């Protein structure tokens, strides 16, 4: 099984997304470096694009988002390799049908795809561990990947970003569709993250 | 003030704690009149931003509450509910006590008390209060909705659906309730039932583009030729009612592409939708954004699916 690593930028943005909409289910994708080698030992996730906080189970906007992000990825040598989801209910951390079907769709294009199910009670300014459980696909199921995926630094930087209220500036695809001048690349948030590194 | 969010308190249990002093430093310079106006805007537009409301209250308005006149009571209620959203049960209790002192036998204040219990996870106490309200006034719909919200808060979606269906038999013109029922069915991926709810909403409000658009999205998700044709028709109607809707145009583009194999006329609809989308991006996004996000390329990729036969 390949090693999975998530950098600060990707980790921070997915956590900020969950924190921005505590009363909604949220989801998004993670972008990995696209190595042409078929036998990769490490999958590095380097960015995160937050997608939706309204109606996660509906297809058309998800499809159009994935098509846009795919075009973006090709120009940057990246690939959509991961999917994260936080369920609406505080205690519901289940890898549900929506996560499974979107995860499978991504896995069809990227065999080492991962699904990250956020554990709502771990999203906090005093977080000590990664906020999600990682799953990889082993036909026909998604199974847990137990190793750590982020550095300590990523968690402490994310805690600081939450304290500073940076999550309020985060743009997801839903906000983009409301007003297309909202940039789902979140360049300002990326700058904020870089300041801590 | 009607809170439309049934699930007001479900996921809020200490989800994120914030150190007050680090947040939005502009708050301390806000005049009380501006804080009052912001709270009015939040009420009118039914924005859910508990943190902002609590900040406006704590930093500015609470010392000037006596200047608000009768509006003071609506503001206290608004702040109490927002405080529940931020796990600030201290503020919520404080506001509720002031309201109780002035309106001692009010069902509206009792409902607020129920919500404070809900936020603390004391569902039995909350249900008891709501039953008392309904015994006194069976038409008090807000208490009935809180009962449904409790089941949603306990993640008992089936029970919430059952009670909401019951509620709608009596109060069938409650559009927010139909919308909530639609969302509950979508949680369970029961798309046909979700469609039924949207059909009720469209019949009652045929000029609302959001209803047509959501109906189209559900139809698209269901898949199959007939559903896709419905989706295309309703996305078209949504785009007609709101020419600025990006979702409607994207939906029209994708559904036309999906149908183009069956009927080549769809390529005309797809091309039209693609042009509308391109125009919007070109007028509303910066050149850098358009270039870097490759949005125009992605639209061309979508149109290429027409000629390649998907």
Short mmCIF file of C-alpha atoms in Angstrom, two decimals:
data_model
loop_
_atom_site.label_atom_id
_atom_site.label_comp_id
_atom_site.label_asym_id
_atom_site.label_seq_id
_atom_site.Cartn_x
_atom_site.Cartn_y
_atom_site.Cartn_z
CA UNK A 1 0.00 0.00 0.00
CA UNK A 2 1.40 3.40 -0.96
CA UNK A 3 2.21 5.90 1.76
CA UNK A 4 -0.23 8.83 1.96
CA UNK A 5 1.01 12.32 2.83
CA UNK A 6 -0.99 15.53 3.03
CA UNK A 7 0.71 18.89 3.13
CA UNK A 8 -0.26 21.84 5.34
CA UNK A 9 -2.18 23.68 2.64
CA UNK A 10 -4.43 20.74 1.79
CA UNK A 11 -4.99 19.76 5.43
CA UNK A 12 -5.67 23.31 6.58
CA UNK A 13 -8.20 24.09 3.86
CA UNK A 14 -10.28 20.97 4.40
CA UNK A 15 -10.42 21.65 8.15
CA UNK A 16 -11.26 25.31 7.58
CA UNK A 17 -14.11 24.27 5.28
CA UNK A 18 -15.63 22.01 7.94
CA UNK A 19 -15.25 24.80 10.52
CA UNK A 20 -16.84 27.44 8.31
CA UNK A 21 -20.14 25.51 8.02
CA UNK A 22 -20.62 23.73 11.33
CA UNK A 23 -24.35 23.28 10.70
CA UNK A 24 -23.95 21.71 7.23
CA UNK A 25 -22.46 18.66 5.63
CA UNK A 26 -19.44 19.69 3.55
CA UNK A 27 -17.30 17.98 0.97
CA UNK A 28 -14.38 18.65 -1.33
CA UNK A 29 -11.50 17.13 -3.24
CA UNK A 30 -7.80 16.83 -2.64
CA UNK A 31 -5.26 17.25 -5.42
CA UNK A 32 -2.20 15.04 -5.64
CA UNK A 33 1.03 15.43 -7.58
CA UNK A 34 0.54 13.50 -10.79
CA UNK A 35 3.45 11.15 -11.11
CA UNK A 36 3.54 9.28 -14.40
CA UNK A 37 5.06 6.22 -12.76
CA UNK A 38 2.54 3.43 -12.25
CA UNK A 39 4.33 2.12 -9.23
CA UNK A 40 4.17 5.05 -6.86
CA UNK A 41 5.31 4.55 -3.30
CA UNK A 42 4.03 7.85 -1.92
CA UNK A 43 0.94 9.84 -2.73
CA UNK A 44 1.42 13.50 -1.91
CA UNK A 45 -1.66 15.63 -1.58
CA UNK A 46 -0.67 19.26 -2.10
CA UNK A 47 -3.91 21.18 -2.35
CA UNK A 48 -7.58 21.03 -1.49
CA UNK A 49 -10.58 22.45 -3.35
CA UNK A 50 -13.62 22.79 -1.07
CA UNK A 51 -16.75 21.94 -3.02
CA UNK A 52 -20.17 22.12 -1.40
CA UNK A 53 -22.08 22.79 1.77
CA UNK A 54 -25.58 22.54 0.26
CA UNK A 55 -27.13 19.31 -1.10
CA UNK A 56 -24.15 17.01 -1.32
CA UNK A 57 -26.19 14.24 -2.85
CA UNK A 58 -27.03 16.02 -6.12
CA UNK A 59 -25.01 15.24 -9.25
CA UNK A 60 -24.98 18.08 -11.79
CA UNK A 61 -23.00 20.71 -9.88
CA UNK A 62 -20.59 18.04 -8.63
CA UNK A 63 -19.96 16.93 -12.21
CA UNK A 64 -19.40 20.46 -13.43
CA UNK A 65 -17.04 21.17 -10.50
CA UNK A 66 -15.01 18.04 -11.20
CA UNK A 67 -14.76 18.92 -14.90
CA UNK A 68 -13.50 22.42 -14.09
CA UNK A 69 -11.04 21.21 -11.47
CA UNK A 70 -9.83 18.49 -13.84
CA UNK A 71 -8.93 21.08 -16.49
CA UNK A 72 -7.13 23.10 -13.81
CA UNK A 73 -5.23 20.05 -12.58
CA UNK A 74 -3.98 19.12 -16.04
CA UNK A 75 -2.40 22.57 -16.40
CA UNK A 76 -0.60 22.24 -13.05
CA UNK A 77 0.60 18.64 -13.20
CA UNK A 78 -1.90 17.63 -10.54
CA UNK A 79 -4.70 15.09 -10.37
CA UNK A 80 -7.90 14.76 -8.31
CA UNK A 81 -6.83 12.00 -5.95
CA UNK A 82 -8.85 12.37 -2.77
CA UNK A 83 -12.31 13.23 -1.48
CA UNK A 84 -13.27 14.49 1.96
CA UNK A 85 -16.66 14.78 3.57
CA UNK A 86 -17.99 15.94 6.92
CA UNK A 87 -21.52 14.73 7.67
CA UNK A 88 -24.18 17.09 8.96
CA UNK A 89 -24.83 15.41 12.28
CA UNK A 90 -22.17 15.95 14.95
CA UNK A 91 -21.85 12.28 15.82
CA UNK A 92 -22.24 10.89 12.33
CA UNK A 93 -18.81 10.01 10.97
CA UNK A 94 -20.04 7.22 8.73
CA UNK A 95 -18.55 6.62 5.32
CA UNK A 96 -21.98 6.87 3.71
CA UNK A 97 -23.24 6.13 0.19
CA UNK A 98 -22.49 9.61 -1.09
CA UNK A 99 -18.85 9.38 0.02
CA UNK A 100 -18.57 5.87 -1.41
CA UNK A 101 -19.97 6.80 -4.82
CA UNK A 102 -17.95 10.02 -5.23
CA UNK A 103 -14.87 8.23 -3.94
CA UNK A 104 -15.38 5.45 -6.47
CA UNK A 105 -15.81 7.96 -9.29
CA UNK A 106 -12.43 9.49 -8.38
CA UNK A 107 -10.86 6.07 -7.92
CA UNK A 108 -11.88 5.11 -11.47
CA UNK A 109 -9.46 7.79 -12.75
CA UNK A 110 -6.88 7.51 -9.97
CA UNK A 111 -6.51 3.96 -8.60
CA UNK A 112 -4.80 5.07 -5.36
CA UNK A 113 -7.63 7.47 -4.48
CA UNK A 114 -8.45 8.08 -0.80
CA UNK A 115 -11.56 9.13 1.04
CA UNK A 116 -11.21 11.23 4.19
CA UNK A 117 -14.20 11.17 6.53
CA UNK A 118 -13.97 14.10 8.91
CA UNK A 119 -14.74 13.36 12.55
CA UNK A 120 -16.74 16.38 13.60
CA UNK A 121 -15.71 16.31 17.23
CA UNK A 122 -12.05 16.59 16.24
CA UNK A 123 -12.48 19.93 14.45
CA UNK A 124 -11.29 22.34 17.11
CA UNK A 125 -8.76 25.10 17.80
CA UNK A 126 -7.06 22.69 20.18
CA UNK A 127 -6.85 19.73 17.86
CA UNK A 128 -4.13 17.22 18.74
CA UNK A 129 -4.56 14.73 15.93
CA UNK A 130 -5.72 14.65 12.32
CA UNK A 131 -9.40 15.48 12.01
CA UNK A 132 -10.37 12.62 9.70
CA UNK A 133 -10.18 8.87 9.19
CA UNK A 134 -8.54 7.84 5.93
CA UNK A 135 -9.93 5.12 3.69
CA UNK A 136 -8.42 3.46 0.61
CA UNK A 137 -10.14 1.23 -1.91
CA UNK A 138 -9.60 -2.51 -1.73
CA UNK A 139 -12.17 -4.04 -4.06
CA UNK A 140 -15.07 -4.17 -3.24
CA UNK A 141 -14.79 -2.02 -0.09
CA UNK A 142 -13.20 1.06 1.36
CA UNK A 143 -10.85 0.05 4.15
CA UNK A 144 -9.17 2.11 6.86
CA UNK A 145 -5.64 3.34 6.39
CA UNK A 146 -4.23 3.60 9.89
CA UNK A 147 -1.00 5.47 9.44
CA UNK A 148 -0.57 9.14 10.10
CA UNK A 149 -0.90 11.36 7.03
CA UNK A 150 0.15 14.80 8.29
CA UNK A 151 3.03 16.42 10.16
CA UNK A 152 2.49 17.88 13.68
CA UNK A 153 3.15 21.26 12.15
CA UNK A 154 0.10 21.01 9.87
CA UNK A 155 -2.19 20.47 12.86
CA UNK A 156 -0.75 23.33 14.92
CA UNK A 157 -0.80 25.73 11.97
CA UNK A 158 -4.45 24.82 11.30
CA UNK A 159 -5.29 25.49 14.96
CA UNK A 160 -3.76 28.96 14.63
CA UNK A 161 -5.68 29.63 11.41
CA UNK A 162 -8.95 28.68 13.11
CA UNK A 163 -8.17 30.96 16.05
CA UNK A 164 -7.51 33.78 13.63
CA UNK A 165 -10.87 33.27 11.91
CA UNK A 166 -9.30 32.52 8.51
CA UNK A 167 -12.04 29.99 7.81
CA UNK A 168 -14.46 32.87 7.27
CA UNK A 169 -12.58 33.84 4.11
CA UNK A 170 -12.63 30.37 2.59
CA UNK A 171 -14.45 30.04 -0.75
CA UNK A 172 -16.03 26.77 -1.82
CA UNK A 173 -17.62 25.82 -5.13
CA UNK A 174 -21.10 26.69 -3.83
CA UNK A 175 -19.90 30.25 -3.11
CA UNK A 176 -18.26 30.32 -6.54
CA UNK A 177 -21.53 29.34 -8.25
CA UNK A 178 -23.34 32.12 -6.33
CA UNK A 179 -20.78 34.63 -7.64
CA UNK A 180 -18.12 33.47 -10.07
CA UNK A 181 -15.67 36.16 -9.02
CA UNK A 182 -15.24 34.10 -5.81
CA UNK A 183 -12.09 32.13 -6.52
CA UNK A 184 -12.15 28.46 -5.46
CA UNK A 185 -8.36 28.36 -5.56
CA UNK A 186 -8.42 30.43 -2.33
CA UNK A 187 -5.18 32.29 -3.08
CA UNK A 188 -5.58 34.64 -0.07
CA UNK A 189 -6.05 31.71 2.30
CA UNK A 190 -3.00 30.03 0.73
CA UNK A 191 -0.98 33.18 1.48
CA UNK A 192 -2.21 33.14 5.08
CA UNK A 193 -1.14 29.53 5.42
CA UNK A 194 2.31 30.22 3.92
CA UNK A 195 2.92 32.94 6.54
CA UNK A 196 2.92 30.29 9.24
CA UNK A 197 5.29 27.92 7.53
CA UNK B 1 -39.19 35.85 14.21
CA UNK B 2 -39.40 32.43 12.72
CA UNK B 3 -36.24 30.39 12.72
CA UNK B 4 -36.29 28.43 9.55
CA UNK B 5 -33.46 26.17 10.52
CA UNK B 6 -34.93 23.15 12.22
CA UNK B 7 -31.49 21.79 12.86
CA UNK B 8 -30.48 24.97 14.66
CA UNK B 9 -28.86 23.18 17.53
CA UNK B 10 -27.91 19.78 16.22
CA UNK B 11 -24.26 20.00 15.32
CA UNK B 12 -23.25 22.93 17.44
CA UNK B 13 -22.14 21.17 20.62
CA UNK B 14 -18.77 22.86 21.07
CA UNK B 15 -17.76 22.17 17.50
CA UNK B 16 -15.31 25.04 17.39
CA UNK B 17 -14.29 27.21 20.31
CA UNK B 18 -13.04 30.69 19.57
CA UNK B 19 -11.05 33.04 21.66
CA UNK B 20 -13.19 36.15 21.59
CA UNK B 21 -10.38 38.65 21.74
CA UNK B 22 -8.74 37.40 18.53
CA UNK B 23 -11.79 37.79 16.33
CA UNK B 24 -12.55 40.61 13.90
CA UNK B 25 -10.94 43.60 15.58
CA UNK B 26 -13.29 46.04 13.79
CA UNK B 27 -16.08 45.00 16.17
CA UNK B 28 -14.92 47.30 18.98
CA UNK B 29 -15.26 50.32 16.71
CA UNK B 30 -18.84 49.62 15.61
CA UNK B 31 -21.48 52.14 16.60
CA UNK B 32 -24.53 50.72 18.33
CA UNK B 33 -26.80 51.99 15.52
CA UNK B 34 -24.74 50.06 12.95
CA UNK B 35 -24.87 46.94 15.10
CA UNK B 36 -28.64 47.31 15.36
CA UNK B 37 -28.91 47.73 11.58
CA UNK B 38 -26.70 44.71 10.92
CA UNK B 39 -28.87 42.58 13.20
CA UNK B 40 -31.96 43.81 11.34
CA UNK B 41 -30.40 42.83 8.01
CA UNK B 42 -29.50 39.39 9.39
CA UNK B 43 -33.12 38.89 10.56
CA UNK B 44 -34.61 40.06 7.27
CA UNK B 45 -32.33 37.97 5.08
CA UNK B 46 -32.48 35.02 7.48
CA UNK B 47 -28.71 34.66 7.46
CA UNK B 48 -27.37 32.11 9.87
CA UNK B 49 -24.20 33.55 11.41
CA UNK B 50 -24.30 32.94 15.14
CA UNK B 51 -20.77 34.12 15.76
CA UNK B 52 -21.33 37.51 14.13
CA UNK B 53 -24.59 38.13 15.99
CA UNK B 54 -23.01 37.21 19.34
CA UNK B 55 -20.02 39.47 18.65
CA UNK B 56 -22.24 42.42 17.70
CA UNK B 57 -24.17 41.86 20.91
CA UNK B 58 -21.23 41.41 23.29
CA UNK B 59 -18.95 44.04 21.84
CA UNK B 60 -21.44 46.76 21.04
CA UNK B 61 -25.15 46.36 21.51
CA UNK B 62 -25.65 44.88 24.97
CA UNK B 63 -24.72 48.17 26.65
CA UNK B 64 -27.18 50.10 24.48
CA UNK B 65 -30.10 47.68 24.53
CA UNK B 66 -32.37 50.17 26.31
CA UNK B 67 -32.11 52.49 23.27
CA UNK B 68 -33.84 49.97 21.00
CA UNK B 69 -37.34 50.41 22.32
CA UNK B 70 -39.66 47.52 21.50
CA UNK B 71 -37.14 46.11 19.06
CA UNK B 72 -35.13 45.08 22.13
CA UNK B 73 -37.23 41.92 22.59
CA UNK B 74 -36.80 40.64 19.04
CA UNK B 75 -33.07 41.33 19.32
CA UNK B 76 -32.84 39.42 22.63
CA UNK B 77 -34.53 36.45 20.99
CA UNK B 78 -32.23 36.67 17.97
CA UNK B 79 -29.13 36.86 20.16
CA UNK B 80 -30.31 33.95 22.31
CA UNK B 81 -30.75 31.70 19.30
CA UNK B 82 -27.43 32.82 17.80
CA UNK B 83 -25.76 32.12 21.14
CA UNK B 84 -27.08 28.55 21.01
CA UNK B 85 -25.35 28.21 17.64
CA UNK B 86 -22.03 29.13 19.28
CA UNK B 87 -22.45 27.09 22.44
CA UNK B 88 -22.73 30.29 24.48
CA UNK B 89 -25.46 28.95 26.75
CA UNK B 90 -24.61 31.70 29.25
CA UNK B 91 -25.73 34.44 26.85
CA UNK B 92 -28.74 32.41 25.70
CA UNK B 93 -29.90 31.94 29.31
CA UNK B 94 -29.36 35.60 30.14
CA UNK B 95 -31.50 36.75 27.21
CA UNK B 96 -34.15 34.14 27.90
CA UNK B 97 -34.45 35.25 31.54
CA UNK B 98 -34.95 38.87 30.50
CA UNK B 99 -37.61 37.79 28.00
CA UNK B 100 -39.29 35.59 30.61
CA UNK B 101 -39.39 38.44 33.10
CA UNK B 102 -41.26 40.60 30.60
CA UNK B 103 -43.42 37.95 28.95
CA UNK B 104 -44.02 35.44 31.75
CA UNK B 105 -46.67 33.26 30.09
CA UNK B 106 -45.41 33.42 26.56
CA UNK B 107 -45.28 30.29 24.43
CA UNK B 108 -42.65 31.99 22.30
CA UNK B 109 -40.33 32.32 25.30
CA UNK B 110 -41.16 28.77 26.38
CA UNK B 111 -40.08 27.58 22.95
CA UNK B 112 -36.79 29.41 23.43
CA UNK B 113 -36.37 27.65 26.77
CA UNK B 114 -36.92 24.37 24.93
CA UNK B 115 -34.21 25.28 22.46
CA UNK B 116 -31.77 25.99 25.30
CA UNK B 117 -32.49 22.48 26.63
CA UNK B 118 -31.92 21.06 23.15
CA UNK B 119 -28.55 22.80 22.90
CA UNK B 120 -27.58 21.22 26.21
CA UNK B 121 -28.66 17.83 24.90
CA UNK B 122 -31.62 17.69 27.32
CA UNK B 123 -34.10 16.46 24.73
CA UNK B 124 -36.64 15.00 27.17
CA UNK B 125 -37.04 18.33 28.96
CA UNK B 126 -37.35 20.10 25.63
CA UNK B 127 -40.01 17.69 24.36
CA UNK B 128 -41.95 18.17 27.60
CA UNK B 129 -41.99 21.94 27.13
CA UNK B 130 -43.09 21.67 23.50
CA UNK B 131 -45.93 19.28 24.48
CA UNK B 132 -47.09 21.83 27.05
CA UNK B 133 -47.07 24.58 24.44
CA UNK B 134 -49.08 22.46 22.00
CA UNK B 135 -51.59 21.50 24.68
CA UNK B 136 -52.15 25.18 25.28
CA UNK B 137 -52.08 26.14 21.59
CA UNK B 138 -52.23 23.28 19.04
CA UNK B 139 -51.66 25.71 16.18
CA UNK B 140 -48.27 26.84 17.47
CA UNK B 141 -46.33 25.48 14.52
CA UNK B 142 -42.90 26.51 15.79
CA UNK B 143 -43.21 24.08 18.70
CA UNK B 144 -44.19 21.28 16.32
CA UNK B 145 -41.16 22.06 14.19
CA UNK B 146 -38.88 21.94 17.21
CA UNK B 147 -40.18 18.46 17.98
CA UNK B 148 -39.18 17.43 14.47
CA UNK B 149 -35.82 19.18 14.88
CA UNK B 150 -35.13 17.09 17.99
CA UNK B 151 -35.46 13.89 15.99
CA UNK B 152 -33.21 15.34 13.33
CA UNK B 153 -30.82 16.35 16.11
CA UNK B 154 -30.73 12.75 17.30
CA UNK B 155 -30.03 11.67 13.71
CA UNK B 156 -33.37 9.84 13.64
CA UNK B 157 -34.15 10.96 10.11
CA UNK B 158 -36.94 8.41 9.58
CA UNK B 159 -38.86 9.69 12.59
CA UNK B 160 -38.28 13.30 11.53
CA UNK B 161 -39.67 12.45 8.06
CA UNK B 162 -42.69 10.72 9.58
CA UNK B 163 -43.51 13.68 11.82
CA UNK B 164 -42.93 16.22 9.09
CA UNK B 165 -45.28 14.35 6.75
CA UNK B 166 -47.87 14.41 9.52
CA UNK B 167 -47.33 18.11 10.05
CA UNK B 168 -47.77 18.84 6.35
CA UNK B 169 -51.15 17.05 6.26
CA UNK B 170 -52.43 19.90 8.42
CA UNK B 171 -50.19 22.76 7.40
CA UNK B 172 -49.82 22.02 3.71
CA UNK B 173 -48.98 25.57 2.68
CA UNK B 174 -45.86 25.72 4.82
CA UNK B 175 -43.25 26.00 2.07
CA UNK B 176 -40.26 25.89 4.40
CA UNK B 177 -41.54 22.59 5.74
CA UNK B 178 -41.80 21.15 2.21
CA UNK B 179 -38.22 22.29 1.57
CA UNK B 180 -37.01 20.68 4.78
CA UNK B 181 -38.83 17.44 3.91
CA UNK B 182 -37.17 17.48 0.49
CA UNK B 183 -33.74 17.80 2.13
CA UNK B 184 -34.53 14.96 4.57
CA UNK B 185 -35.51 12.70 1.65
CA UNK B 186 -32.28 13.68 -0.14
CA UNK B 187 -30.32 12.60 2.96
CA UNK B 188 -31.87 9.18 2.51
CA UNK B 189 -31.37 9.34 -1.26
CA UNK B 190 -35.12 8.90 -1.79
CA UNK B 191 -35.12 11.01 -4.93
CA UNK B 192 -38.73 10.38 -6.09
CA UNK B 193 -40.11 11.53 -2.77
CA UNK B 194 -37.80 14.54 -2.81
CA UNK B 195 -39.17 15.35 -6.28
CA UNK B 196 -42.72 15.20 -4.96
CA UNK B 197 -41.86 17.87 -2.38
CA UNK B 198 -40.32 20.11 -5.05
CA UNK B 199 -43.41 19.61 -7.23
CA UNK B 200 -45.58 20.96 -4.39
CA UNK B 201 -43.26 23.95 -4.11
CA UNK B 202 -43.22 24.66 -7.85
CA UNK B 203 -47.02 24.46 -8.05
CA UNK B 204 -47.36 26.97 -5.24
CA UNK B 205 -44.55 29.21 -6.44
CA UNK B 206 -44.03 28.82 -10.17
CA UNK B 207 -41.93 32.00 -10.44
CA UNK B 208 -39.25 30.85 -8.03
CA UNK B 209 -36.23 29.84 -10.11
CA UNK B 210 -34.59 28.06 -7.16
CA UNK B 211 -37.42 25.52 -7.00
CA UNK B 212 -37.16 24.74 -10.72
CA UNK B 213 -33.38 24.46 -10.43
CA UNK B 214 -33.43 22.11 -7.44
CA UNK B 215 -36.10 19.94 -9.07
CA UNK B 216 -33.94 19.74 -12.19
CA UNK B 217 -30.89 18.75 -10.12
CA UNK B 218 -32.82 15.91 -8.48
CA UNK B 219 -34.11 14.70 -11.85
CA UNK B 220 -30.59 14.81 -13.29
CA UNK B 221 -29.30 12.80 -10.33
CA UNK B 222 -31.99 10.16 -10.83
CA UNK B 223 -30.72 9.66 -14.39
CA UNK B 224 -32.33 7.93 -17.37
CA UNK B 225 -33.62 9.58 -20.55
CA UNK B 226 -37.00 10.72 -19.23
CA UNK B 227 -35.55 12.23 -16.05
CA UNK B 228 -32.78 13.90 -18.03
CA UNK B 229 -35.37 15.45 -20.36
CA UNK B 230 -37.24 16.79 -17.32
CA UNK B 231 -33.98 18.07 -15.92
CA UNK B 232 -33.18 19.91 -19.14
CA UNK B 233 -36.67 21.45 -19.26
CA UNK B 234 -36.55 22.65 -15.65
CA UNK B 235 -32.98 23.94 -15.91
CA UNK B 236 -34.18 25.85 -18.99
CA UNK B 237 -37.09 27.31 -17.05
CA UNK B 238 -34.80 28.27 -14.16
CA UNK B 239 -32.43 29.99 -16.59
CA UNK B 240 -35.39 31.83 -18.13
CA UNK B 241 -36.63 33.00 -14.72
CA UNK B 242 -33.13 34.00 -13.62
CA UNK B 243 -30.71 34.69 -16.48
CA UNK B 244 -27.94 35.20 -13.92
CA UNK B 245 -28.15 31.71 -12.51
CA UNK B 246 -24.88 29.90 -13.15
CA UNK B 247 -26.28 26.65 -11.75
CA UNK B 248 -29.23 26.71 -14.17
CA UNK B 249 -26.97 27.28 -17.18
CA UNK B 250 -24.45 24.64 -16.15
CA UNK B 251 -27.31 22.19 -15.59
CA UNK B 252 -28.76 23.01 -18.99
CA UNK B 253 -25.35 22.46 -20.60
CA UNK B 254 -24.75 19.10 -18.91
CA UNK B 255 -28.25 17.74 -19.43
CA UNK B 256 -28.23 18.74 -23.12
CA UNK B 257 -24.89 16.99 -23.56
CA UNK B 258 -26.28 13.87 -21.87
CA UNK B 259 -29.28 13.88 -24.23
CA UNK B 260 -27.37 14.71 -27.40
CA UNK B 261 -26.85 11.08 -28.37
CA UNK B 262 -30.58 10.52 -28.48
CA UNK B 263 -31.47 13.82 -30.14
CA UNK B 264 -28.81 15.87 -31.94
CA UNK B 265 -30.89 19.05 -31.52
CA UNK B 266 -29.54 19.13 -28.01
CA UNK B 267 -26.20 20.33 -29.30
CA UNK B 268 -27.88 23.67 -30.09
CA UNK B 269 -29.10 24.00 -26.48
CA UNK B 270 -25.67 22.97 -25.20
CA UNK B 271 -23.92 25.52 -27.41
CA UNK B 272 -26.29 28.28 -26.26
CA UNK B 273 -25.78 27.42 -22.60
CA UNK B 274 -22.00 27.26 -23.09
CA UNK B 275 -22.06 30.73 -24.64
CA UNK B 276 -24.07 32.17 -21.73
CA UNK B 277 -21.66 30.61 -19.24
CA UNK B 278 -18.61 31.86 -21.14
CA UNK B 279 -20.05 35.39 -21.26
CA UNK B 280 -20.67 35.36 -17.52
CA UNK B 281 -17.15 34.18 -16.74
CA UNK B 282 -15.63 36.74 -19.07
CA UNK B 283 -17.55 39.63 -17.56
CA UNK B 284 -17.36 38.62 -13.92
CA UNK B 285 -13.96 37.00 -13.44
CA UNK B 286 -10.54 38.61 -13.71
CA UNK B 287 -8.37 37.67 -16.69
CA UNK B 288 -5.90 35.97 -14.36
CA UNK B 289 -8.64 33.85 -12.81
CA UNK B 290 -10.02 32.81 -16.20
CA UNK B 291 -6.54 31.92 -17.46
CA UNK B 292 -5.34 30.05 -14.37
CA UNK B 293 -8.52 28.13 -13.51
CA UNK B 294 -8.83 26.97 -17.15
CA UNK B 295 -12.58 27.48 -17.01
CA UNK B 296 -12.95 28.19 -20.73
CA UNK B 297 -10.99 25.03 -21.52
CA UNK B 298 -13.29 23.02 -19.28
CA UNK B 299 -16.34 24.36 -21.14
CA UNK B 300 -14.71 23.37 -24.44
CA UNK B 301 -14.01 19.91 -22.97
CA UNK B 302 -17.70 19.59 -22.09
CA UNK B 303 -18.75 20.58 -25.61
CA UNK B 304 -16.25 18.09 -27.04
CA UNK B 305 -18.32 15.38 -25.34
CA UNK B 306 -21.07 16.22 -27.83
CA UNK B 307 -19.06 15.31 -30.90
CA UNK B 308 -17.33 12.34 -29.29
CA UNK B 309 -20.73 10.80 -28.47
CA UNK B 310 -20.05 11.07 -24.71
#
